[in-house]
Amino acid sequence: MTVDSAKGQQGYREGFVTAVVPELTPKNLANTKAIVVGPPPMMRFTIAGLLKLGIPEENIWLSQERKMCCGLGKCGHCKIGNTYVCLDGPVFPYVKSKSMVD
């Protein structure tokens, strides 16, 4: 399913992903994977919805690339705790991301 501008394609739906997540019906929750990219509020509510569906935390990944600046680990702009997003990511498993508070 997509919620972008893929009009006319099968599975297309326009709108906010946070409105679509509760309607998902994964057939095999243990094997369902999700990658979440977007603004922090959207990611927060999308992840909450995915967890409510029963998707395991270790099967959810999210992007922290909004924090990147130089991409070399030199400027420190992307550093969250001891993690450099540009060097160690920018995509992290949710189990790690939930402790990466900036």
XYZ file of N, CA and C in Angstrom:
306
model
N 0.848 -1.177 0.000
C 0.000 0.000 0.000
C 0.890 1.236 0.000
N 0.450 2.259 -0.641
C 1.174 3.524 -0.663
C 0.215 4.658 -0.336
N 0.717 5.698 0.296
C -0.113 6.872 0.565
C 0.547 8.113 -0.039
N 1.265 7.892 -1.121
C 1.900 9.010 -1.811
C 1.133 9.343 -3.087
N 1.800 9.935 -4.042
C 1.105 10.390 -5.249
C 1.197 9.373 -6.383
N 0.889 8.131 -6.112
C 0.941 7.079 -7.134
C -0.452 6.824 -7.699
N -1.169 7.896 -7.986
C -2.547 7.760 -8.475
C -2.632 6.804 -9.648
N -3.679 5.999 -9.619
C -3.920 5.066 -10.689
C -3.247 3.714 -10.498
N -2.354 3.609 -9.539
C -1.689 2.338 -9.292
C -2.478 1.525 -8.270
N -2.408 0.222 -8.407
C -3.113 -0.662 -7.489
C -2.592 -0.457 -6.065
N -3.489 -0.379 -5.107
C -3.117 -0.192 -3.713
C -2.930 1.258 -3.325
N -3.131 2.173 -4.263
C -2.949 3.600 -3.976
C -4.035 4.110 -3.051
N -3.629 4.928 -2.138
C -4.580 5.609 -1.265
C -3.954 6.924 -0.848
N -4.669 8.000 -0.984
C -4.143 9.311 -0.645
C -4.576 9.681 0.759
N -3.672 10.279 1.506
C -4.011 10.720 2.849
C -2.851 10.573 3.802
N -3.159 10.674 5.089
C -2.141 10.576 6.125
C -1.909 9.113 6.480
N -0.643 8.727 6.576
C -0.318 7.344 6.905
C -0.877 6.966 8.275
N -0.941 7.913 9.190
C -1.451 7.625 10.527
C -2.925 7.215 10.500
N -3.647 7.615 9.463
C -5.054 7.218 9.328
C -5.176 5.836 8.703
N -4.169 5.422 7.950
C -4.205 4.147 7.246
C -3.713 2.997 8.130
N -2.757 3.256 8.995
C -2.153 2.194 9.808
C -3.187 1.371 10.576
N -4.166 1.971 11.241
C -5.136 1.149 11.980
C -5.953 0.213 11.089
N -6.010 0.488 9.800
C -6.785 -0.335 8.870
C -5.977 -1.501 8.291
N -4.677 -1.549 8.557
C -3.839 -2.616 8.032
C -4.213 -3.945 8.682
N -4.110 -5.003 7.909
C -4.405 -6.348 8.424
C -3.280 -7.292 8.023
N -2.136 -7.192 8.710
C -1.022 -8.079 8.379
C -1.403 -9.544 8.602
N -1.004 -10.399 7.668
C -1.358 -11.818 7.767
C -0.434 -12.571 8.712
N 0.813 -12.151 8.799
C 1.784 -12.831 9.647
C 2.558 -11.778 10.429
N 2.091 -11.442 11.617
C 2.688 -10.361 12.393
C 4.167 -10.592 12.688
N 4.553 -11.820 12.943
C 5.944 -12.110 13.279
C 6.887 -11.787 12.127
N 6.401 -11.855 10.894
C 7.235 -11.580 9.722
C 6.959 -10.230 9.078
N 6.046 -9.459 9.629
C 5.734 -8.146 9.078
C 6.822 -7.159 9.473
N 7.338 -6.425 8.498
C 8.378 -5.426 8.726
C 7.832 -4.059 8.331
N 8.274 -3.033 9.033
C 7.846 -1.670 8.713
C 9.047 -0.737 8.800
N 9.156 0.149 7.824
C 10.176 1.192 7.827
C 9.426 2.516 7.810
N 9.727 3.367 8.777
C 8.996 4.623 8.936
C 9.949 5.793 8.694
N 9.561 6.657 7.761
C 10.355 7.834 7.420
C 9.402 9.017 7.363
N 9.780 10.107 8.008
C 8.942 11.299 7.961
C 9.212 12.206 9.136
N 8.365 13.190 9.314
C 8.544 14.113 10.434
C 8.292 13.387 11.762
N 8.974 13.818 12.828
C 8.867 13.136 14.122
C 7.443 12.876 14.623
N 6.518 13.832 14.553
C 5.163 13.515 15.044
C 4.497 12.390 14.254
N 4.692 12.378 12.941
C 4.118 11.318 12.120
C 4.741 9.977 12.481
N 6.060 9.954 12.667
C 6.730 8.710 13.021
C 6.244 8.208 14.376
N 6.095 9.099 15.336
C 5.651 8.715 16.682
C 4.284 8.043 16.639
N 3.333 8.649 15.952
C 1.977 8.094 15.904
C 1.891 6.852 15.013
N 2.701 6.810 13.971
C 2.727 5.624 13.113
C 3.282 4.430 13.882
N 4.365 4.633 14.597
C 4.951 3.548 15.386
C 3.964 3.075 16.449
N 3.298 3.999 17.109
C 2.294 3.612 18.109
C 1.212 2.744 17.473
N 0.783 3.100 16.274
C -0.225 2.320 15.569
C 0.279 0.943 15.168
N 1.531 0.870 14.728
C 2.116 -0.415 14.345
C 2.242 -1.335 15.553
N 2.651 -0.771 16.673
C 2.760 -1.570 17.899
C 1.389 -2.046 18.359
N 0.396 -1.196 18.221
C -0.968 -1.570 18.606
C -1.489 -2.725 17.749
N -1.062 -2.762 16.485
C -1.440 -3.866 15.595
C -0.790 -5.179 16.015
N 0.288 -5.086 16.791
C 0.986 -6.279 17.237
C 2.275 -6.567 16.493
N 2.738 -5.621 15.683
C 4.002 -5.804 14.983
C 5.118 -5.707 16.021
N 6.010 -6.692 16.076
C 7.082 -6.691 17.073
C 8.002 -5.477 16.931
N 8.446 -4.935 18.053
C 9.339 -3.771 18.042
C 10.566 -3.995 17.168
N 11.117 -5.210 17.208
C 12.337 -5.481 16.449
C 12.107 -5.529 14.944
N 10.851 -5.485 14.511
C 10.527 -5.472 13.083
C 10.195 -4.077 12.566
N 10.371 -3.079 13.407
C 10.100 -1.695 13.008
C 11.429 -0.951 12.946
N 11.626 -0.250 11.852
C 12.841 0.542 11.640
C 12.418 1.973 11.335
N 13.247 2.942 11.749
C 12.918 4.325 11.409
C 14.157 5.118 11.055
N 13.945 6.140 10.285
C 15.026 6.972 9.784
C 15.215 8.198 10.677
N 16.463 8.465 11.003
C 16.818 9.658 11.776
C 17.587 10.651 10.895
N 17.476 10.524 9.583
C 18.312 11.327 8.698
C 18.045 12.827 8.774
N 16.947 13.237 9.345
C 16.676 14.681 9.484
C 17.763 15.374 10.302
N 18.499 14.596 11.085
C 19.539 15.146 11.944
C 20.875 15.344 11.230
N 21.025 14.784 10.030
C 22.332 14.799 9.378
C 22.656 16.152 8.764
N 23.941 16.486 8.798
C 24.401 17.740 8.209
C 25.617 17.478 7.321
N 26.770 17.152 7.910
C 27.984 16.964 7.105
C 28.088 15.558 6.518
N 27.504 14.575 7.162
C 27.564 13.205 6.679
C 28.880 12.506 6.946
N 29.783 13.138 7.681
C 31.103 12.568 7.946
C 31.382 12.365 9.435
N 30.477 12.758 10.296
C 30.696 12.649 11.732
C 31.604 13.725 12.290
N 31.842 14.770 11.528
C 32.762 15.833 11.957
C 32.063 16.982 12.686
N 30.873 17.346 12.223
C 30.223 18.537 12.787
C 29.492 18.243 14.100
N 29.110 16.998 14.312
C 28.420 16.631 15.545
C 26.948 16.982 15.575
N 26.435 17.575 14.500
C 25.029 17.970 14.461
C 24.093 16.777 14.632
N 24.503 15.639 14.129
C 23.626 14.469 14.139
C 23.807 13.589 15.372
N 24.684 13.956 16.271
C 25.000 13.097 17.418
C 23.838 13.071 18.410
N 23.393 11.863 18.714
C 22.371 11.653 19.733
C 22.987 10.694 20.741
N 23.289 11.197 21.922
C 24.015 10.391 22.897
C 25.393 10.071 22.348
N 25.729 8.794 22.249
C 27.011 8.366 21.686
C 26.884 7.927 20.238
N 25.730 8.149 19.629
C 25.467 7.675 18.275
C 25.549 8.824 17.276
N 26.349 8.626 16.229
C 26.390 9.563 15.114
C 25.444 9.026 14.052
N 24.353 9.747 13.816
C 23.349 9.292 12.852
C 23.968 9.112 11.473
N 24.837 10.014 11.062
C 25.410 9.932 9.717
C 26.354 8.758 9.559
N 26.987 8.311 10.614
C 27.932 7.199 10.517
C 27.303 5.862 10.904
N 26.447 5.862 11.895
C 25.861 4.631 12.425
C 24.495 4.309 11.841
N 23.933 5.205 11.083
C 22.587 5.041 10.534
C 22.561 5.429 9.079
N 21.604 6.160 8.647
C 20.593 6.901 9.396
C 19.348 6.092 9.767
N 19.284 4.826 9.346
C 18.117 4.007 9.665
C 18.486 3.101 10.833
N 17.626 3.119 11.861
C 17.884 2.364 13.080
C 16.676 1.510 13.430
N 16.931 0.377 14.087
C 15.794 -0.397 14.580
C 15.086 0.393 15.680
N 13.786 0.232 15.764
C 13.017 0.954 16.767
C 13.526 0.686 18.180
N 13.956 -0.551 18.462
C 14.422 -0.875 19.808
C 15.615 -0.005 20.203
N 16.433 0.413 19.245
C 17.530 1.341 19.539
C 17.036 2.790 19.489
N 16.222 3.106 18.518
C 15.756 4.482 18.318
C 14.971 5.020 19.506
N 14.216 4.154 20.158
C 13.371 4.648 21.254
C 14.197 5.150 22.431
N 15.468 4.764 22.496
C 16.332 5.282 23.558
C 17.209 6.441 23.069
N 17.113 6.782 21.784
C 17.884 7.881 21.212
C 17.100 9.180 21.351
N 17.150 9.759 22.514
C 16.399 10.991 22.776
C 17.311 12.185 22.547
N 16.877 13.085 21.681
C 17.689 14.288 21.432
C 16.992 15.534 21.886
